[in-house]
Amino acid sequence: MYIDAHTHLDFFNEKIDDAIYEINNFRILTIANGMDVESYLQNKEYSKRSEYIKATFGIHPWKAAEYIGELKDLIPYIEESEIIGEIGLDFFWVEDKESYESQRKIFNFILDESIKRNKVISIHTKGAEEEIYNILNNYGYNKVIIHWYSGDIKILDKFIELGCYFTVSVDLGYSELSEEILSRIPINRLLVETDGPTALEWVNGEYGYPSAIIDVVKKIAERKALSIDALSKIIQDNFFELTEIKL
Ligand SMILES: [Zn+2]
């Protein structure tokens, strides 16, 4: 079995049947992150079609401004979702600085409500690594998956020290920084992800079907001098140590 700890099934649109076929065929436990309420509900529908699909609720920083007036309405979704994601801050891809306060408001609200409920949280940190580290460190909370980290190495080391888990993504083999990050992540905190079909497309132009996770595992196995089976076992142990997800 493989585990794709962070993807976006709702991005597959008309290709969703092919994606679900692969998930079942290759036995890929798939953590289908929500970007907003609509995508969460869509992923919940998809989760009825495969025991390997788990939908998680989150409001992505790119969508934060749309939810600013209805914070309390989000609580039932936070309560029912076993893992929370994708939430976070993005001060890199989002250039409109006026949105940063809405991002903070949504992120801090969902984070706080999730920590109260002891949820595992999948976090997007792009360009906001230090701020997010400081917030988590203040809570002393580490039931966290830092998704596709690409920031400063010194802050990575602080997240490692805090005890967070990390996903390595489809840019492995294309990015020096990702190699460096992989080499620093303790093997017992390592997870992998595809981040939906568009992430691989962004990296090398290929559409990223769920089976792209196999390639990520293969590349890490080569770098760690492990067999694919041995590495898959380590990733499974890490994931089930962190979460209460059952198959
Ligand atoms: Zn994502």
CSV table of C-alpha atoms and ligand atoms in Angstrom, one decimal:
chain,number,residue,atom,x,y,z
A,1,MET,CA,0.0,0.0,0.0
A,2,TYR,CA,1.1,3.6,-0.7
A,3,ILE,CA,0.0,6.7,1.2
A,4,ASP,CA,-0.5,10.0,-0.6
A,5,ALA,CA,-0.7,12.2,2.5
A,6,HIS,CA,-1.8,15.4,0.6
A,7,THR,CA,-3.7,15.6,-2.6
A,8,HIS,CA,-6.7,17.4,-4.2
A,9,LEU,CA,-9.1,14.9,-5.8
A,10,ASP,CA,-11.6,17.6,-6.7
A,11,PHE,CA,-9.0,19.0,-9.2
A,12,PHE,CA,-9.4,15.8,-11.4
A,13,ASN,CA,-12.9,16.9,-12.7
A,14,GLU,CA,-13.8,14.7,-15.7
A,15,LYS,CA,-10.7,12.5,-15.1
A,16,ILE,CA,-11.9,11.5,-11.6
A,17,ASP,CA,-12.9,8.0,-12.7
A,18,ASP,CA,-9.4,7.3,-13.9
A,19,ALA,CA,-8.0,8.7,-10.7
A,20,ILE,CA,-10.2,6.5,-8.5
A,21,TYR,CA,-9.4,3.5,-10.6
A,22,GLU,CA,-5.7,4.0,-9.9
A,23,ILE,CA,-6.3,4.6,-6.2
A,24,ASN,CA,-8.0,1.3,-5.9
A,25,ASN,CA,-5.7,-0.6,-8.3
A,26,PHE,CA,-2.5,0.5,-6.6
A,27,ARG,CA,-4.0,0.7,-3.1
A,28,ILE,CA,-3.1,4.3,-2.5
A,29,LEU,CA,-4.5,5.6,0.8
A,30,THR,CA,-5.4,9.1,-0.3
A,31,ILE,CA,-5.8,12.1,2.0
A,32,ALA,CA,-8.0,14.3,-0.2
A,33,ASN,CA,-7.5,17.8,1.2
A,34,GLY,CA,-10.3,20.4,1.0
A,35,MET,CA,-9.7,24.0,-0.2
A,36,ASP,CA,-13.1,25.2,0.9
A,37,VAL,CA,-16.5,23.8,1.9
A,38,GLU,CA,-17.5,23.0,-1.7
A,39,SER,CA,-14.3,20.9,-2.4
A,40,TYR,CA,-14.6,19.2,1.0
A,41,LEU,CA,-18.1,18.1,0.2
A,42,GLN,CA,-17.1,17.0,-3.3
A,43,ASN,CA,-14.2,14.9,-1.8
A,44,LYS,CA,-16.6,13.4,0.7
A,45,GLU,CA,-18.7,12.2,-2.2
A,46,TYR,CA,-15.6,10.7,-3.8
A,47,SER,CA,-14.7,9.0,-0.6
A,48,LYS,CA,-17.9,6.9,-0.9
A,49,ARG,CA,-16.4,5.3,-4.0
A,50,SER,CA,-13.2,3.9,-2.4
A,51,GLU,CA,-12.2,2.8,1.1
A,52,TYR,CA,-8.8,4.3,0.3
A,53,ILE,CA,-10.1,7.9,0.0
A,54,LYS,CA,-10.3,10.1,3.1
A,55,ALA,CA,-11.7,13.6,2.7
A,56,THR,CA,-10.3,16.3,5.0
A,57,PHE,CA,-11.8,19.7,5.7
A,58,GLY,CA,-9.8,22.9,5.4
A,59,ILE,CA,-9.9,26.4,4.0
A,60,HIS,CA,-6.9,27.1,1.8
A,61,PRO,CA,-5.2,30.5,2.3
A,62,TRP,CA,-6.1,31.3,-1.3
A,63,LYS,CA,-9.8,30.9,-0.4
A,64,ALA,CA,-9.7,32.5,3.1
A,65,ALA,CA,-11.2,35.9,2.1
A,66,GLU,CA,-14.5,34.2,1.1
A,67,TYR,CA,-15.1,32.8,4.6
A,68,ILE,CA,-14.1,35.7,6.8
A,69,GLY,CA,-17.7,36.4,8.0
A,70,GLU,CA,-18.8,32.8,8.8
A,71,LEU,CA,-16.2,31.4,11.1
A,72,LYS,CA,-18.6,29.6,13.5
A,73,ASP,CA,-20.3,27.9,10.6
A,74,LEU,CA,-17.0,26.0,10.0
A,75,ILE,CA,-17.0,24.2,13.3
A,76,PRO,CA,-19.2,21.2,12.4
A,77,TYR,CA,-16.8,20.5,9.5
A,78,ILE,CA,-13.8,20.7,11.8
A,79,GLU,CA,-15.5,18.4,14.2
A,80,GLU,CA,-16.3,15.7,11.7
A,81,SER,CA,-13.1,15.7,9.8
A,82,GLU,CA,-10.5,13.3,11.2
A,83,ILE,CA,-7.6,15.3,9.7
A,84,ILE,CA,-7.7,19.0,9.0
A,85,GLY,CA,-6.3,20.4,5.8
A,86,GLU,CA,-5.4,22.2,3.8
A,87,ILE,CA,-5.0,25.3,5.9
A,88,GLY,CA,-2.1,27.8,6.2
A,89,LEU,CA,-0.7,31.0,5.1
A,90,ASP,CA,0.7,32.0,1.7
A,91,PHE,CA,2.7,35.2,1.5
A,92,PHE,CA,4.6,34.0,-1.6
A,93,TRP,CA,2.1,33.1,-4.3
A,94,VAL,CA,-0.4,35.5,-3.0
A,95,GLU,CA,0.8,39.0,-3.8
A,96,ASP,CA,-2.2,40.9,-2.6
A,97,LYS,CA,-1.0,42.0,0.8
A,98,GLU,CA,-4.5,43.1,1.7
A,99,SER,CA,-5.6,39.4,1.9
A,100,TYR,CA,-3.0,38.6,4.5
A,101,GLU,CA,-5.2,39.6,7.4
A,102,SER,CA,-8.1,37.4,6.2
A,103,GLN,CA,-5.6,34.6,5.7
A,104,ARG,CA,-4.4,35.0,9.3
A,105,LYS,CA,-7.9,35.2,10.7
A,106,ILE,CA,-9.1,32.0,9.0
A,107,PHE,CA,-5.9,30.1,9.7
A,108,ASN,CA,-5.7,31.1,13.4
A,109,PHE,CA,-9.4,30.2,13.9
A,110,ILE,CA,-9.3,26.8,12.3
A,111,LEU,CA,-5.9,26.0,13.9
A,112,ASP,CA,-7.2,26.9,17.3
A,113,GLU,CA,-10.5,24.9,16.9
A,114,SER,CA,-8.5,22.0,15.6
A,115,ILE,CA,-5.9,22.0,18.4
A,116,LYS,CA,-8.7,22.1,20.9
A,117,ARG,CA,-10.0,18.9,19.3
A,118,ASN,CA,-6.5,17.3,19.1
A,119,LYS,CA,-6.7,17.0,15.3
A,120,VAL,CA,-3.9,16.2,12.9
A,121,ILE,CA,-3.4,19.3,10.7
A,122,SER,CA,-2.0,19.6,7.2
A,123,ILE,CA,-0.4,23.0,6.7
A,124,HIS,CA,0.6,25.1,3.7
A,125,THR,CA,3.5,27.4,4.8
A,126,LYS,CA,4.6,29.1,1.6
A,127,GLY,CA,6.5,32.3,2.4
A,128,ALA,CA,5.1,32.3,5.9
A,129,GLU,CA,7.3,29.5,7.4
A,130,GLU,CA,8.6,31.5,10.3
A,131,GLU,CA,5.2,33.0,11.3
A,132,ILE,CA,3.6,29.5,11.3
A,133,TYR,CA,6.5,28.0,13.2
A,134,ASN,CA,6.1,30.7,15.9
A,135,ILE,CA,2.3,30.1,16.2
A,136,LEU,CA,2.7,26.3,16.5
A,137,ASN,CA,5.6,26.7,18.9
A,138,ASN,CA,3.5,28.9,21.1
A,139,TYR,CA,0.9,26.2,21.2
A,140,GLY,CA,3.6,23.6,21.7
A,141,TYR,CA,1.6,21.6,19.1
A,142,ASN,CA,3.1,19.1,16.7
A,143,LYS,CA,0.3,16.8,15.4
A,144,VAL,CA,1.1,18.5,12.1
A,145,ILE,CA,2.0,17.6,8.6
A,146,ILE,CA,4.1,20.4,7.0
A,147,HIS,CA,3.0,20.0,3.4
A,148,TRP,CA,5.7,20.3,0.7
A,149,TYR,CA,8.1,22.5,2.7
A,150,SER,CA,10.2,24.8,0.5
A,151,GLY,CA,11.4,27.5,2.8
A,152,ASP,CA,14.5,28.4,4.8
A,153,ILE,CA,16.5,25.4,6.1
A,154,LYS,CA,17.0,27.0,9.5
A,155,ILE,CA,13.2,27.1,10.0
A,156,LEU,CA,12.9,23.6,8.7
A,157,ASP,CA,15.2,22.5,11.5
A,158,LYS,CA,12.9,24.3,14.0
A,159,PHE,CA,9.8,22.4,12.7
A,160,ILE,CA,11.8,19.2,13.0
A,161,GLU,CA,12.8,20.0,16.5
A,162,LEU,CA,9.1,20.8,17.3
A,163,GLY,CA,8.3,17.2,16.2
A,164,CYS,CA,6.3,17.9,13.0
A,165,TYR,CA,5.9,15.5,10.1
A,166,PHE,CA,6.7,16.4,6.5
A,167,THR,CA,5.5,15.5,3.0
A,168,VAL,CA,8.0,15.3,0.2
A,169,SER,CA,6.4,15.9,-3.2
A,170,VAL,CA,6.6,15.4,-6.9
A,171,ASP,CA,9.5,18.0,-7.4
A,172,LEU,CA,12.0,15.5,-6.1
A,173,GLY,CA,14.6,15.1,-8.8
A,174,TYR,CA,13.9,18.6,-10.1
A,175,SER,CA,14.8,20.7,-7.2
A,176,GLU,CA,18.1,21.0,-5.3
A,177,LEU,CA,16.3,22.5,-2.3
A,178,SER,CA,13.9,19.5,-2.1
A,179,GLU,CA,17.0,17.2,-2.0
A,180,GLU,CA,18.4,19.1,0.9
A,181,ILE,CA,15.1,19.1,2.7
A,182,LEU,CA,14.7,15.4,2.2
A,183,SER,CA,18.2,14.8,3.6
A,184,ARG,CA,17.3,16.7,6.8
A,185,ILE,CA,13.8,15.2,7.5
A,186,PRO,CA,14.1,12.4,10.1
A,187,ILE,CA,13.1,9.2,8.4
A,188,ASN,CA,10.5,8.6,11.2
A,189,ARG,CA,8.7,11.8,10.3
A,190,LEU,CA,8.7,11.4,6.5
A,191,LEU,CA,5.5,11.2,4.4
A,192,VAL,CA,4.9,11.6,0.7
A,193,GLU,CA,2.3,13.4,-1.4
A,194,THR,CA,1.3,14.3,-5.0
A,195,ASP,CA,-0.7,17.5,-4.3
A,196,GLY,CA,-3.2,16.8,-7.0
A,197,PRO,CA,-2.8,16.5,-10.8
A,198,THR,CA,-1.6,20.1,-11.4
A,199,ALA,CA,1.5,19.9,-9.1
A,200,LEU,CA,3.4,17.4,-11.3
A,201,GLU,CA,2.2,19.4,-14.4
A,202,TRP,CA,3.8,22.5,-12.8
A,203,VAL,CA,7.0,20.6,-12.3
A,204,ASN,CA,7.5,18.8,-15.6
A,205,GLY,CA,4.4,19.3,-17.7
A,206,GLU,CA,3.0,15.7,-17.0
A,207,TYR,CA,-0.5,15.4,-15.7
A,208,GLY,CA,-0.2,14.0,-12.1
A,209,TYR,CA,-2.4,10.9,-11.7
A,210,PRO,CA,-2.5,9.3,-8.3
A,211,SER,CA,0.1,6.7,-9.3
A,212,ALA,CA,2.7,9.6,-9.4
A,213,ILE,CA,3.1,8.8,-5.7
A,214,ILE,CA,4.9,5.5,-6.7
A,215,ASP,CA,7.6,7.6,-8.4
A,216,VAL,CA,8.1,9.8,-5.4
A,217,VAL,CA,8.5,6.7,-3.2
A,218,LYS,CA,10.9,5.2,-5.7
A,219,LYS,CA,13.1,8.3,-5.8
A,220,ILE,CA,13.3,8.5,-2.1
A,221,ALA,CA,14.1,4.8,-1.8
A,222,GLU,CA,17.0,5.3,-4.2
A,223,ARG,CA,18.3,8.2,-2.1
A,224,LYS,CA,18.0,6.4,1.2
A,225,ALA,CA,19.3,3.1,-0.2
A,226,LEU,CA,16.1,1.3,0.8
A,227,SER,CA,13.9,-1.1,-1.1
A,228,ILE,CA,10.5,0.4,-2.1
A,229,ASP,CA,8.8,-2.1,0.3
A,230,ALA,CA,11.0,-1.1,3.2
A,231,LEU,CA,10.4,2.6,2.6
A,232,SER,CA,6.7,2.1,2.1
A,233,LYS,CA,6.5,0.3,5.4
A,234,ILE,CA,8.3,3.2,7.1
A,235,ILE,CA,5.9,5.7,5.6
A,236,GLN,CA,2.9,3.6,6.7
A,237,ASP,CA,4.3,3.4,10.2
A,238,ASN,CA,4.9,7.1,10.3
A,239,PHE,CA,1.4,7.9,9.1
A,240,PHE,CA,-0.4,5.5,11.4
A,241,GLU,CA,1.7,6.7,14.4
A,242,LEU,CA,0.5,10.3,13.7
A,243,THR,CA,-3.1,9.7,12.8
A,244,GLU,CA,-6.0,7.5,13.9
A,245,ILE,CA,-7.1,6.8,10.3
A,246,LYS,CA,-8.1,3.2,9.8
A,247,LEU,CA,-8.4,1.2,6.7
B,1,ZN,ZN,-2.3,21.3,-1.5
